[in-house]
Coordinates of C-alpha atoms in Angstrom, one line a residue:
M2 CA 31.1 74.5 47.8
A3 CA 28.0 71.6 47.7
V4 CA 25.5 72.1 44.8
S5 CA 22.3 71.0 46.2
A6 CA 20.1 68.4 43.9
P7 CA 17.1 70.2 41.8
E8 CA 14.1 70.0 43.6
I9 CA 12.7 67.0 42.0
R10 CA 9.1 67.5 40.3
A11 CA 8.1 64.5 38.7
V12 CA 8.6 60.8 40.5
F13 CA 8.6 57.7 38.1
F14 CA 8.0 53.8 40.0
D15 CA 8.5 50.5 39.2
I16 CA 6.2 48.4 39.8
G17 CA 7.9 45.0 40.4
N18 CA 8.9 45.3 44.2
V19 CA 8.6 48.7 44.5
I20 CA 4.7 49.0 44.0
V21 CA 3.6 44.8 44.5
R22 CA 5.5 41.8 45.3
F23 CA 7.7 39.6 42.5
D24 CA 10.0 36.6 43.1
P25 CA 10.9 34.9 39.7
K26 CA 11.8 32.5 42.1
V27 CA 8.4 31.8 43.1
V28 CA 6.9 32.2 39.7
A29 CA 8.8 30.0 38.3
R30 CA 7.8 27.7 40.4
K31 CA 4.4 27.8 40.2
I32 CA 4.6 27.2 36.6
A33 CA 7.2 24.8 36.7
W34 CA 4.6 22.5 38.6
A35 CA 1.6 23.1 36.9
L36 CA 3.7 22.1 33.6
R37 CA 4.8 19.2 35.7
R38 CA 8.2 20.4 34.8
H39 CA 11.3 21.1 37.0
P40 CA 11.4 24.5 38.4
V41 CA 15.4 25.4 37.4
K42 CA 14.8 24.4 34.0
V43 CA 11.4 26.7 33.6
A44 CA 13.1 29.5 35.0
R45 CA 16.1 29.4 32.5
Y46 CA 13.3 29.2 29.8
L47 CA 11.4 31.5 31.5
W48 CA 13.9 34.1 32.0
S49 CA 17.1 34.1 30.5
S50 CA 15.6 32.7 27.2
A51 CA 14.5 35.3 24.0
A52 CA 10.7 34.8 25.4
I53 CA 10.6 37.7 28.3
E54 CA 12.7 40.3 26.0
A55 CA 10.0 39.3 23.8
I56 CA 6.7 39.7 25.1
E57 CA 8.4 42.7 27.8
R58 CA 9.4 44.4 23.6
G59 CA 6.0 44.0 22.8
E60 CA 7.0 41.5 20.3
M61 CA 5.1 38.5 21.5
T62 CA 1.6 38.5 21.7
A63 CA -0.4 36.9 24.3
S64 CA -2.1 34.3 21.9
E65 CA 1.8 34.0 21.0
L66 CA 3.0 33.5 24.7
F67 CA 0.2 31.2 25.7
A68 CA 1.2 29.2 21.9
L69 CA 4.6 29.0 23.1
F70 CA 4.0 27.0 26.8
R71 CA 1.3 24.4 24.9
G72 CA 3.9 24.1 22.3
E73 CA 7.6 24.0 24.3
F74 CA 6.0 22.8 27.8
G75 CA 3.1 21.2 26.4
Y76 CA 0.8 23.0 28.7
A77 CA -2.7 21.2 28.1
G78 CA -5.1 24.1 29.9
D79 CA -6.6 26.9 28.5
Y80 CA -6.5 30.5 28.4
R81 CA -7.8 31.2 30.3
A82 CA -6.1 29.3 32.9
F83 CA -2.9 29.9 31.7
R84 CA -3.5 34.3 32.0
K85 CA -4.2 33.1 35.8
L86 CA -0.6 30.4 35.7
W87 CA 1.0 34.0 34.4
C88 CA -0.4 36.8 35.9
D89 CA -1.9 35.3 39.7
H90 CA 1.7 35.9 41.4
F91 CA 2.1 39.8 42.4
A92 CA 0.9 40.9 46.5
L93 CA 0.2 44.6 47.0
I94 CA 2.9 46.4 48.8
R95 CA 0.5 48.5 50.3
P96 CA 2.8 50.9 52.5
N97 CA 4.4 52.3 48.6
A98 CA 1.3 52.3 46.8
A99 CA 0.1 54.5 49.9
L100 CA 2.7 56.8 49.6
L101 CA 2.6 56.8 45.7
K102 CA -1.0 57.8 46.3
K103 CA 0.0 60.3 48.4
L104 CA 2.6 61.6 46.7
A105 CA 0.1 62.1 43.5
R106 CA -1.6 64.7 44.9
T107 CA 1.5 67.1 45.0
H108 CA 3.3 66.0 42.2
K109 CA 3.6 64.9 39.3
V110 CA 3.6 60.3 38.9
Y111 CA 4.0 58.3 36.6
L112 CA 5.2 54.4 36.4
L113 CA 8.3 52.6 34.3
S114 CA 8.2 50.2 34.7
N115 CA 9.4 47.4 32.2
T116 CA 6.0 44.6 32.3
N117 CA 3.7 43.2 29.0
D118 CA 0.2 43.0 28.3
L119 CA -1.2 40.2 30.4
H120 CA 0.7 41.8 33.5
Y121 CA -0.5 45.4 32.8
E122 CA -3.9 44.1 32.3
Y123 CA -4.5 42.2 35.3
L124 CA -2.8 44.9 37.6
R125 CA -4.5 47.3 36.4
K126 CA -8.0 45.9 37.3
R127 CA -6.7 44.2 40.4
Y128 CA -5.3 47.6 42.0
A129 CA -5.6 51.0 42.3
F130 CA -1.8 52.2 41.5
A131 CA -2.7 52.3 37.8
G132 CA -5.4 54.9 37.7
Q133 CA -3.8 57.6 40.3
V134 CA -0.5 57.9 38.5
H135 CA -0.6 60.8 35.5
G136 CA 0.7 57.9 33.0
A137 CA 2.9 55.3 32.4
I138 CA 5.6 54.8 30.3
L139 CA 5.0 50.6 29.8
S140 CA 8.7 48.7 27.5
Y141 CA 5.8 46.5 26.2
E142 CA 3.7 49.4 24.5
L143 CA 7.2 51.5 23.7
R144 CA 8.9 48.8 22.3
M145 CA 12.2 49.6 24.2
R146 CA 13.2 47.8 27.7
K147 CA 14.8 49.5 31.1
P148 CA 18.4 50.7 31.6
E149 CA 18.3 51.7 27.6
P150 CA 19.1 54.9 27.7
R151 CA 15.9 56.1 25.2
I152 CA 13.7 54.5 27.5
Y153 CA 14.5 57.2 30.6
D154 CA 14.2 59.8 27.5
A155 CA 10.8 58.8 27.0
A156 CA 10.1 59.1 30.7
V157 CA 11.3 63.0 30.8
K158 CA 9.0 63.5 27.9
L159 CA 6.8 62.5 28.9
A160 CA 6.5 63.9 32.2
G161 CA 7.4 67.8 30.4
R162 CA 11.1 68.2 32.8
P163 CA 14.3 68.1 32.7
A164 CA 16.0 64.9 34.1
G165 CA 17.4 66.7 37.1
E166 CA 14.0 67.1 38.3
C167 CA 13.0 63.8 38.1
L168 CA 13.2 61.1 40.6
F169 CA 13.1 57.5 39.5
I170 CA 12.4 54.4 42.1
D171 CA 13.6 50.9 41.1
D172 CA 15.1 47.3 42.9
N173 CA 17.0 46.5 40.0
L174 CA 20.9 48.3 40.4
E175 CA 21.8 48.1 36.9
N176 CA 18.5 49.8 35.8
I177 CA 19.5 52.5 38.6
E178 CA 22.5 52.6 37.8
A179 CA 21.6 53.4 33.6
A180 CA 18.5 56.1 35.3
R181 CA 21.8 58.0 37.2
R182 CA 23.6 58.6 34.2
F183 CA 21.0 59.5 32.3
G184 CA 20.8 62.5 35.1
M185 CA 17.1 61.7 37.0
Q186 CA 17.8 61.0 41.1
V187 CA 17.5 57.7 41.3
I188 CA 16.3 55.9 45.1
H189 CA 17.5 51.9 44.8
H190 CA 14.9 50.4 46.7
T191 CA 16.2 46.7 48.2
P192 CA 14.5 44.8 50.3
G193 CA 14.2 46.3 54.1
H194 CA 14.4 49.4 52.7
D195 CA 12.4 52.6 53.9
L196 CA 10.9 54.5 51.4
K197 CA 9.0 57.2 52.9
A198 CA 12.1 58.3 55.2
A199 CA 13.7 58.5 51.5
F200 CA 10.6 60.6 50.5
A201 CA 10.8 62.9 53.8
K202 CA 14.8 63.5 53.2
L203 CA 13.9 64.4 49.6
G204 CA 11.0 66.7 51.4
L205 CA 8.7 65.1 49.4
L206 CA 5.9 64.1 51.6
G207 CA 5.9 68.0 53.2

């Protein structure tokens, strides 16, 4: 006899490519153009080095990242220009942001994201979704990153619900599988995936 999943009481949204569109390749090209460096070299350094790990864990400050850009890449712009270069590449996924807003009226809704202080502050000021949720689990604040089990533990403790009553939406399969192993219900949100239909199937939209 099939056992039905527990009713969902809390929903956790990843930010990148769930609420806002973010393409690392495009970002690397924009930064490479500003630095007058080859995009592949910039991408390799940004996404494969310890720098992103450190800034998303809150182990590197924004000013230290700025100094790194100046030292490693010879970046000549001022801090204001650097902040714009680092942050100005997100686009709101409006249907998903609308779903978050609607769901927050009937459920506890949270953010669960690997991010850094510059990006989150930029998004918080530019878009409404950060003010529509009931809380956020942000890697740089907690000094832990998905897919570490302890970040999901922090999430369910914030919600005050058992893991099985919590739903997590993410575009990264490794993060999804880690949340599933922790006991959360999950949605793997890929390009072209209909999040509204997935919510309706789970009975979240009334």
